[in-house]
PDB file of C-alpha atoms in Angstrom:
ATOM      1  CA  UNK A  99      76.703   3.571 -83.359  1.00 65.00           C
ATOM      2  CA  UNK A 100      76.289   1.301 -86.345  1.00 70.00           C
ATOM      3  CA  UNK A 101      72.912   0.947 -88.014  1.00 76.00           C
ATOM      4  CA  UNK A 102      72.396  -2.215 -90.018  1.00 79.00           C
ATOM      5  CA  UNK A 103      69.670  -4.652 -90.895  1.00 82.00           C
ATOM      6  CA  UNK A 104      69.372  -8.377 -91.417  1.00 81.00           C
ATOM      7  CA  UNK A 105      66.678 -10.968 -91.815  1.00 78.00           C
ATOM      8  CA  UNK A 106      66.783 -14.707 -91.270  1.00 72.00           C
ATOM      9  CA  UNK A 107      64.074 -16.524 -93.190  1.00 67.00           C
ATOM     10  CA  UNK A 108      64.114 -19.609 -95.358  1.00 64.00           C
ATOM     11  CA  UNK A 109      64.273 -23.354 -94.884  1.00 63.00           C
ATOM     12  CA  UNK A 110      62.901 -24.032 -91.427  1.00 69.00           C
ATOM     13  CA  UNK A 111      62.054 -20.349 -90.877  1.00 63.00           C
ATOM     14  CA  UNK A 112      60.048 -19.272 -93.897  1.00 62.00           C
ATOM     15  CA  UNK A 113      58.483 -16.239 -92.148  1.00 66.00           C
ATOM     16  CA  UNK A 114      59.291 -13.728 -89.416  1.00 69.00           C
ATOM     17  CA  UNK A 115      57.832 -14.946 -86.126  1.00 75.00           C
ATOM     18  CA  UNK A 116      57.037 -11.654 -84.387  1.00 79.00           C
ATOM     19  CA  UNK A 117      54.584 -13.169 -81.908  1.00 81.00           C
ATOM     20  CA  UNK A 118      56.951 -15.826 -80.520  1.00 84.00           C
ATOM     21  CA  UNK A 119      56.238 -17.692 -77.263  1.00 87.00           C
ATOM     22  CA  UNK A 120      58.524 -15.536 -75.059  1.00 88.00           C
ATOM     23  CA  UNK A 121      57.447 -12.167 -76.449  1.00 92.00           C
ATOM     24  CA  UNK A 122      57.033  -9.416 -73.873  1.00 95.00           C
ATOM     25  CA  UNK A 123      54.502  -7.287 -75.757  1.00 94.00           C
ATOM     26  CA  UNK A 124      55.158  -3.669 -74.841  1.00 96.00           C
ATOM     27  CA  UNK A 125      52.494  -2.494 -77.300  1.00 94.00           C
ATOM     28  CA  UNK A 126      49.762  -3.901 -75.069  1.00 94.00           C
ATOM     29  CA  UNK A 127      51.315  -3.030 -71.698  1.00 96.00           C
ATOM     30  CA  UNK A 128      54.436  -0.872 -71.348  1.00 96.00           C
ATOM     31  CA  UNK A 129      54.502  -1.738 -67.630  1.00 96.00           C
ATOM     32  CA  UNK A 130      55.889  -5.186 -68.379  1.00 97.00           C
ATOM     33  CA  UNK A 131      59.190  -3.701 -69.623  1.00 97.00           C
ATOM     34  CA  UNK A 132      60.728  -4.828 -66.316  1.00 96.00           C
ATOM     35  CA  UNK A 133      60.320  -8.446 -67.457  1.00 96.00           C
ATOM     36  CA  UNK A 134      63.039  -7.828 -70.046  1.00 96.00           C
ATOM     37  CA  UNK A 135      66.397  -8.369 -68.301  1.00 95.00           C
ATOM     38  CA  UNK A 136      68.303  -6.264 -70.819  1.00 95.00           C
ATOM     39  CA  UNK A 137      65.912  -3.348 -70.256  1.00 96.00           C
ATOM     40  CA  UNK A 138      66.346  -3.604 -66.466  1.00 96.00           C
ATOM     41  CA  UNK A 139      70.143  -3.530 -66.813  1.00 96.00           C
ATOM     42  CA  UNK A 140      70.412  -0.835 -69.517  1.00 96.00           C
ATOM     43  CA  UNK A 141      68.253   2.277 -69.006  1.00 96.00           C
ATOM     44  CA  UNK A 142      68.943   3.593 -72.533  1.00 95.00           C
ATOM     45  CA  UNK A 143      67.670   0.347 -74.040  1.00 96.00           C
ATOM     46  CA  UNK A 144      64.624   0.491 -71.761  1.00 97.00           C
ATOM     47  CA  UNK A 145      63.834   4.014 -72.965  1.00 97.00           C
ATOM     48  CA  UNK A 146      64.310   2.994 -76.609  1.00 96.00           C
ATOM     49  CA  UNK A 147      62.021  -0.032 -76.233  1.00 97.00           C
ATOM     50  CA  UNK A 148      59.304   2.071 -74.633  1.00 98.00           C
ATOM     51  CA  UNK A 149      59.546   4.696 -77.381  1.00 97.00           C
ATOM     52  CA  UNK A 150      59.630   2.143 -80.216  1.00 96.00           C
ATOM     53  CA  UNK A 151      56.567   0.377 -78.817  1.00 97.00           C
ATOM     54  CA  UNK A 152      54.670   3.537 -77.896  1.00 97.00           C
ATOM     55  CA  UNK A 153      51.110   4.060 -79.072  1.00 94.00           C
ATOM     56  CA  UNK A 154      52.143   6.604 -81.747  1.00 95.00           C
ATOM     57  CA  UNK A 155      55.154   4.612 -82.999  1.00 95.00           C
ATOM     58  CA  UNK A 156      54.993   3.215 -86.544  1.00 93.00           C
ATOM     59  CA  UNK A 157      57.028   0.184 -85.396  1.00 93.00           C
ATOM     60  CA  UNK A 158      57.155  -2.413 -82.667  1.00 94.00           C
ATOM     61  CA  UNK A 159      59.922  -4.613 -81.284  1.00 94.00           C
ATOM     62  CA  UNK A 160      59.961  -8.368 -80.891  1.00 92.00           C
ATOM     63  CA  UNK A 161      63.434  -9.179 -79.503  1.00 92.00           C
ATOM     64  CA  UNK A 162      66.571  -7.532 -78.167  1.00 94.00           C
ATOM     65  CA  UNK A 163      69.920  -8.426 -76.674  1.00 94.00           C
ATOM     66  CA  UNK A 164      73.007  -6.693 -75.256  1.00 95.00           C
ATOM     67  CA  UNK A 165      76.513  -8.097 -74.878  1.00 92.00           C
ATOM     68  CA  UNK A 166      80.114  -7.015 -74.293  1.00 89.00           C
ATOM     69  CA  UNK A 167      82.624  -7.409 -77.086  1.00 85.00           C
ATOM     70  CA  UNK A 168      86.382  -7.569 -76.579  1.00 82.00           C
ATOM     71  CA  UNK A 169      89.281  -8.513 -78.796  1.00 77.00           C
ATOM     72  CA  UNK A 170      87.117  -8.702 -81.906  1.00 75.00           C
ATOM     73  CA  UNK A 171      86.530  -5.012 -82.486  1.00 80.00           C
ATOM     74  CA  UNK A 172      87.409  -3.667 -85.936  1.00 81.00           C
ATOM     75  CA  UNK A 173      88.497  -0.027 -85.473  1.00 80.00           C
ATOM     76  CA  UNK A 174      87.382   0.830 -89.022  1.00 81.00           C
ATOM     77  CA  UNK A 175      83.920  -0.627 -88.492  1.00 76.00           C
ATOM     78  CA  UNK A 176      83.432   1.341 -85.275  1.00 74.00           C
ATOM     79  CA  UNK A 177      85.164   4.488 -86.560  1.00 78.00           C
ATOM     80  CA  UNK A 178      87.671   4.671 -83.720  1.00 80.00           C
ATOM     81  CA  UNK A 179      91.421   4.602 -83.171  1.00 83.00           C
ATOM     82  CA  UNK A 180      93.029   1.159 -82.742  1.00 81.00           C
ATOM     83  CA  UNK A 181      93.948   1.919 -79.108  1.00 81.00           C
ATOM     84  CA  UNK A 182      90.264   2.649 -78.403  1.00 79.00           C
ATOM     85  CA  UNK A 183      89.084  -0.660 -79.918  1.00 79.00           C
ATOM     86  CA  UNK A 184      89.676  -2.877 -76.904  1.00 81.00           C
ATOM     87  CA  UNK A 185      86.219  -3.368 -75.416  1.00 82.00           C
ATOM     88  CA  UNK A 186      82.719  -2.261 -76.282  1.00 82.00           C
ATOM     89  CA  UNK A 187      79.047  -2.959 -76.053  1.00 84.00           C
ATOM     90  CA  UNK A 188      76.880  -4.401 -78.789  1.00 85.00           C
ATOM     91  CA  UNK A 189      73.154  -4.834 -79.017  1.00 91.00           C
ATOM     92  CA  UNK A 190      70.329  -5.460 -81.394  1.00 90.00           C
ATOM     93  CA  UNK A 191      66.627  -4.727 -81.384  1.00 92.00           C
ATOM     94  CA  UNK A 192      64.277  -6.486 -83.801  1.00 89.00           C
ATOM     95  CA  UNK A 193      62.080  -3.708 -85.187  1.00 90.00           C
ATOM     96  CA  UNK A 194      59.040  -4.413 -87.379  1.00 88.00           C
ATOM     97  CA  UNK A 195      56.538  -2.140 -89.085  1.00 89.00           C
ATOM     98  CA  UNK A 196      53.074  -1.965 -87.532  1.00 90.00           C
ATOM     99  CA  UNK A 197      51.284  -1.037 -90.752  1.00 90.00           C
ATOM    100  CA  UNK A 198      49.594  -4.298 -91.816  1.00 86.00           C
ATOM    101  CA  UNK A 199      50.185  -3.862 -95.558  1.00 86.00           C
ATOM    102  CA  UNK A 200      53.890  -3.210 -95.055  1.00 84.00           C
ATOM    103  CA  UNK A 201      54.233  -5.948 -92.425  1.00 80.00           C
ATOM    104  CA  UNK A 202      52.666  -8.490 -94.799  1.00 83.00           C
ATOM    105  CA  UNK A 203      55.004  -7.620 -97.692  1.00 85.00           C
ATOM    106  CA  UNK A 204      58.544  -8.969 -97.444  1.00 83.00           C
ATOM    107  CA  UNK A 205      59.704  -6.771-100.345  1.00 87.00           C
ATOM    108  CA  UNK A 206      58.031  -3.697 -98.870  1.00 88.00           C
ATOM    109  CA  UNK A 207      59.411  -4.372 -95.403  1.00 85.00           C
ATOM    110  CA  UNK A 208      62.893  -4.935 -96.805  1.00 87.00           C
ATOM    111  CA  UNK A 209      62.839  -1.669 -98.770  1.00 91.00           C
ATOM    112  CA  UNK A 210      61.541   0.186 -95.708  1.00 89.00           C
ATOM    113  CA  UNK A 211      64.225  -1.195 -93.386  1.00 88.00           C
ATOM    114  CA  UNK A 212      67.007  -0.491 -95.898  1.00 90.00           C
ATOM    115  CA  UNK A 213      65.906   3.164 -96.008  1.00 91.00           C
ATOM    116  CA  UNK A 214      65.681   3.294 -92.218  1.00 87.00           C
ATOM    117  CA  UNK A 215      69.209   1.879 -91.766  1.00 86.00           C
ATOM    118  CA  UNK A 216      70.618   4.480 -94.187  1.00 89.00           C
ATOM    119  CA  UNK A 217      68.755   7.285 -92.394  1.00 89.00           C
ATOM    120  CA  UNK A 218      70.042   6.111 -88.993  1.00 82.00           C
ATOM    121  CA  UNK A 219      73.629   6.039 -90.217  1.00 77.00           C
TER     122      UNK A 219
END
């Protein structure tokens, strides 16, 4: 597993749009997890989404995706032998802090997510 972080803001997107039009808000109703195709198809992702959006979680999720990768796998990046780097699965989950002060601070959020990525590695 690789833990990394990224943010895309600037120009047309000058803020993080966590409450986008297609959001399936698992914070309000975990029962709607079945509306997320990736969660229906991948039980581990479903479990992670439910945990990350749970009442006691310090974070929430706003987007996710899963896809197969083939032919573009870097064995060094995935810490595997070259013969094992033929096909794999990739995914992302957008995770944001629930704490309003941290959520409202780009610098604070960035520092927090950098620490989290290091801890997950």
